[in-house]
PDB file of C-alpha atoms in Angstrom:
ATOM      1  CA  UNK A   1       0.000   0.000   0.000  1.00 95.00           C
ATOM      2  CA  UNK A   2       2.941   2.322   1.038  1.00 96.00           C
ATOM      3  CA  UNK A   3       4.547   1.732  -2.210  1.00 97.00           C
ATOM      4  CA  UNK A   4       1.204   2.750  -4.162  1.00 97.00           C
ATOM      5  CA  UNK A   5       0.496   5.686  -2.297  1.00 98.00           C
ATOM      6  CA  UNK A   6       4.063   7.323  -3.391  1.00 98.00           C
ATOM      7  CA  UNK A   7       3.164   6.240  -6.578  1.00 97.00           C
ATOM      8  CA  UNK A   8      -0.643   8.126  -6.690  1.00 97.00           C
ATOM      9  CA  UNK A   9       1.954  11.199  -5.595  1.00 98.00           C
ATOM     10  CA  UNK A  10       4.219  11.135  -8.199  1.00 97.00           C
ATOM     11  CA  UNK A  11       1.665  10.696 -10.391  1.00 96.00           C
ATOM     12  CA  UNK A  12      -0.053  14.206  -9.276  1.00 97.00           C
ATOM     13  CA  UNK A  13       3.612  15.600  -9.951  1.00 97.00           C
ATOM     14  CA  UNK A  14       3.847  15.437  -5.921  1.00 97.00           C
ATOM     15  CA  UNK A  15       7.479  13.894  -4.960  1.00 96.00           C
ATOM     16  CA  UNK A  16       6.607  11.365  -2.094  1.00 97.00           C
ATOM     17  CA  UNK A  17       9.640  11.769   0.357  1.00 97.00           C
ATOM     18  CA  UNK A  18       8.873   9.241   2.840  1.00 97.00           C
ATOM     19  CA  UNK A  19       5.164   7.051   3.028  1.00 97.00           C
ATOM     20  CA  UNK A  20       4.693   4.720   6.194  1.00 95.00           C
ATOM     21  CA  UNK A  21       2.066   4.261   9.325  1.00 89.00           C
ATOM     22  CA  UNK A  22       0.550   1.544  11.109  1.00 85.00           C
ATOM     23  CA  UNK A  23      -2.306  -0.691  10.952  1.00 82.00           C
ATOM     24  CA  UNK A  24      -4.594   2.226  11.779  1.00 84.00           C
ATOM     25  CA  UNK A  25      -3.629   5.259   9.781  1.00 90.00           C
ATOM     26  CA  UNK A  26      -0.734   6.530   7.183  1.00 94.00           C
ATOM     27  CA  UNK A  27       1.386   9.240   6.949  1.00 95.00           C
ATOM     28  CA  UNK A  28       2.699  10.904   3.709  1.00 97.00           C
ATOM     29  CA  UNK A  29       5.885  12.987   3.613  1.00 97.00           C
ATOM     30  CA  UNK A  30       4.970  14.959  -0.069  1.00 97.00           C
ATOM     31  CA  UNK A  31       5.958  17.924  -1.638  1.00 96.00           C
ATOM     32  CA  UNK A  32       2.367  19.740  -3.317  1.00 96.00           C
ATOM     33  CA  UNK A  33       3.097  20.604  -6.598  1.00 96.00           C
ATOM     34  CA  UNK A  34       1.792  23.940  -7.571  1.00 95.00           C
ATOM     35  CA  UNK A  35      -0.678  22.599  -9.634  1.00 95.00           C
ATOM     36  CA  UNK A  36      -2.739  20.474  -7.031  1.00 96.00           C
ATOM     37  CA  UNK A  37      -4.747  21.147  -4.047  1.00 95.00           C
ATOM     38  CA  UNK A  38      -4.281  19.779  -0.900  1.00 94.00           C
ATOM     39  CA  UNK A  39      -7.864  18.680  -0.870  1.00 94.00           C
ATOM     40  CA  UNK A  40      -7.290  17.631  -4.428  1.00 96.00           C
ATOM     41  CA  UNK A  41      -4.093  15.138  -3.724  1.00 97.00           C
ATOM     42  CA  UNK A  42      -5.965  13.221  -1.056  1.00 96.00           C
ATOM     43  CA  UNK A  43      -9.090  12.694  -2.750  1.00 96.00           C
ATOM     44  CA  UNK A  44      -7.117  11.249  -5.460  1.00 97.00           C
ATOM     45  CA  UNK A  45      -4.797   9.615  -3.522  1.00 97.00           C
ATOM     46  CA  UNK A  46      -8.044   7.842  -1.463  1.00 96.00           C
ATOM     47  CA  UNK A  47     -10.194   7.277  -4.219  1.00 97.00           C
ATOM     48  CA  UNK A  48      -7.230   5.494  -6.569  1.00 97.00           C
ATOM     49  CA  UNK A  49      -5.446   3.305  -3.393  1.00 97.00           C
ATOM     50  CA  UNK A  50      -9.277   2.275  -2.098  1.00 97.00           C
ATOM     51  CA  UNK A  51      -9.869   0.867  -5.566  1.00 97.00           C
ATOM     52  CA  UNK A  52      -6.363  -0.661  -6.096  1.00 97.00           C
ATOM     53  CA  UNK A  53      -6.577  -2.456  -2.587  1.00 96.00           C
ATOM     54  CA  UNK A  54     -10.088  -4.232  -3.211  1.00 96.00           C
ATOM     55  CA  UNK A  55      -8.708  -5.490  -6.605  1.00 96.00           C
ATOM     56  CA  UNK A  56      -5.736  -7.446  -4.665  1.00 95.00           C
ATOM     57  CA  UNK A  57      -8.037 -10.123  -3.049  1.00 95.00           C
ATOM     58  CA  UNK A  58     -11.379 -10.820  -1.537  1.00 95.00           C
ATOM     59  CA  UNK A  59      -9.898  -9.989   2.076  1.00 96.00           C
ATOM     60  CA  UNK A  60      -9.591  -6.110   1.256  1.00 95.00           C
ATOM     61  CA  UNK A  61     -13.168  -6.438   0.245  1.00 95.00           C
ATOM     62  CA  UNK A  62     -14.328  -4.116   2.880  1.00 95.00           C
ATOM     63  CA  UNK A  63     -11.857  -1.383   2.699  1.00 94.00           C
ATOM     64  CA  UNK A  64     -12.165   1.806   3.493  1.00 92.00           C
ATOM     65  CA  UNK A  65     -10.255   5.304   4.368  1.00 93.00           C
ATOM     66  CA  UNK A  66     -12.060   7.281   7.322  1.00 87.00           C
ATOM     67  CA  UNK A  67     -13.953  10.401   5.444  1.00 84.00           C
ATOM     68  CA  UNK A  68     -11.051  12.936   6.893  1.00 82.00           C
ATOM     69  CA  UNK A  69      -7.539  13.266   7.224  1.00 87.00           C
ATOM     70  CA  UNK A  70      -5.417  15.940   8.714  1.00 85.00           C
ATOM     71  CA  UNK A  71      -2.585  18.174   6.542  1.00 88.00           C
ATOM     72  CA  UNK A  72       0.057  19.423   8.431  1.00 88.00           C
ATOM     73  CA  UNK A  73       2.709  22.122   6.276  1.00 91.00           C
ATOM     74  CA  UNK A  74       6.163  21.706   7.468  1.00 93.00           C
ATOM     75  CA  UNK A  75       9.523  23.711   6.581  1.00 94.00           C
ATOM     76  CA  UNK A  76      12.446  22.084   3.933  1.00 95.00           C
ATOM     77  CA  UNK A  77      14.570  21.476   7.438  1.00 97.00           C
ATOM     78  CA  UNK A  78      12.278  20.261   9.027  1.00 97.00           C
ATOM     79  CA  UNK A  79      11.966  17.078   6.364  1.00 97.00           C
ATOM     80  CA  UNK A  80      14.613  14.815   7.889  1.00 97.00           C
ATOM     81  CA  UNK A  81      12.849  14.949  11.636  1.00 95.00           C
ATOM     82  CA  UNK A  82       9.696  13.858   9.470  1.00 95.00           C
ATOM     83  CA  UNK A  83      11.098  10.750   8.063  1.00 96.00           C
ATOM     84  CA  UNK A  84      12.570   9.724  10.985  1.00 95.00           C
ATOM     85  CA  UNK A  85       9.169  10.129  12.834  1.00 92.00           C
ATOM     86  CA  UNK A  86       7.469   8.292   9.607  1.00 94.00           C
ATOM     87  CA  UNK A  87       9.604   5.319   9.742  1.00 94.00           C
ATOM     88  CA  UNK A  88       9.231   4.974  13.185  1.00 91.00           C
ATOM     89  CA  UNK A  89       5.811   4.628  13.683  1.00 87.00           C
ATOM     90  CA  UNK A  90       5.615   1.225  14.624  1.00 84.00           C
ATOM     91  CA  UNK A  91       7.747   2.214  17.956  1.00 85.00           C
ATOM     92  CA  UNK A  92       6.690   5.368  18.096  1.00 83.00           C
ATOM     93  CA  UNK A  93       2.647   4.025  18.763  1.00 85.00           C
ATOM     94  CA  UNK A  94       3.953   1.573  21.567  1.00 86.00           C
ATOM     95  CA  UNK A  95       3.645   4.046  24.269  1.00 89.00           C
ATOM     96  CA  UNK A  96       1.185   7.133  22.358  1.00 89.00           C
ATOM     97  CA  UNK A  97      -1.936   5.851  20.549  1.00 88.00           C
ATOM     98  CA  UNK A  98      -2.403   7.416  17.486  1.00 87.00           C
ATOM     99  CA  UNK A  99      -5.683   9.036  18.188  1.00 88.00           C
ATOM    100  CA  UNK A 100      -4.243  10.065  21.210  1.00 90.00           C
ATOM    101  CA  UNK A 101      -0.935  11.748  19.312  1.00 88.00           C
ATOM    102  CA  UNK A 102      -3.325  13.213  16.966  1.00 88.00           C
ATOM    103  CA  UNK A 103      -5.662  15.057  19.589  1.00 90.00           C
ATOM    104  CA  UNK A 104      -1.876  16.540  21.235  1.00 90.00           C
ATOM    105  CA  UNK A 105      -1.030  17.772  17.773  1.00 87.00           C
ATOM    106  CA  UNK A 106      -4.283  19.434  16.663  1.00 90.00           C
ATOM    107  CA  UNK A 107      -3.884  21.164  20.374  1.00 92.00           C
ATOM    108  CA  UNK A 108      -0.629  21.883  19.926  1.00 90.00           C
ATOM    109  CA  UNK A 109      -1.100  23.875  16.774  1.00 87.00           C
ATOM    110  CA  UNK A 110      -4.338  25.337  18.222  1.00 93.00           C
ATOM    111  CA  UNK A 111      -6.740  23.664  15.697  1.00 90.00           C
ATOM    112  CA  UNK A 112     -10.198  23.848  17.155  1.00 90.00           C
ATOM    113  CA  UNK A 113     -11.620  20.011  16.584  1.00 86.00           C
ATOM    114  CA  UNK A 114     -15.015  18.362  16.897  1.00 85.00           C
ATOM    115  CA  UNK A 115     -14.360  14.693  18.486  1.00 82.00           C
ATOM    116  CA  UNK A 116     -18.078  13.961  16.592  1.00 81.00           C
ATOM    117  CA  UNK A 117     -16.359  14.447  13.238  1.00 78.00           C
ATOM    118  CA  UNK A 118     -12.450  13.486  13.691  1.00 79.00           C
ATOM    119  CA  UNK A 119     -13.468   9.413  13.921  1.00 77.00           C
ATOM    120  CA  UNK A 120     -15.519   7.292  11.869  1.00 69.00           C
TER     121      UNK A 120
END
């Protein structure tokens, strides 16, 4: 899936710099090419990996991405700390859930959230 999803990016003329997760969500590392929306890239890059997935076997059947997502801008030296956190994730989730990492960081940017509409 990882592999795919860099692929839906460079085909959006988005450079994927790092893709990785856990069982329960994804993170993309991507540089937005001037020519795509934000909004625009992840419909595109749901839509296309939903489809892909349920053609690789009966067990995928029931896929399904959650009707958000968050999109967080970093800086150009800020990239490296990124992949490291990426390609940790595994680790990383042993001691934070994600849902609980997620709340910290929409607090700690000061995003005002509804916990009605962040889950499915």
């Amino acid at each position: 899936m990882h592999a795919y999803l860099a692929s839906v990016c460079r085909d959006c003329d988005c450079e994927a710099y790092r893709v990785g997760g856990a069982a329960d969500h994804v993170h993309i590392a991507a540089r937005l090419a001037r020519t795509v929306s934000q909004a625009d890239l992840l419909e595109k890059i749901k839509k296309t990996s939903s489809a892909w997935i349920k053609r690789q076997g009966k067990q995928y059947a029931a896929f399904h991405w959650q009707g958000g997502y968050g999109d967080f801008s970093i800086g150009w030296s800020q990239l490296e700390d990124l992949v490291r956190y990426i390609n940790n994730q595994e680790e990383h989730h042993r001691t934070q859930t994600f849902q609980e990492e997620y709340r910290s960081l929409l607090q700690k940017y000061h995003v005002e959230f509804d916990e009605r509409y962040v889950w499915d």
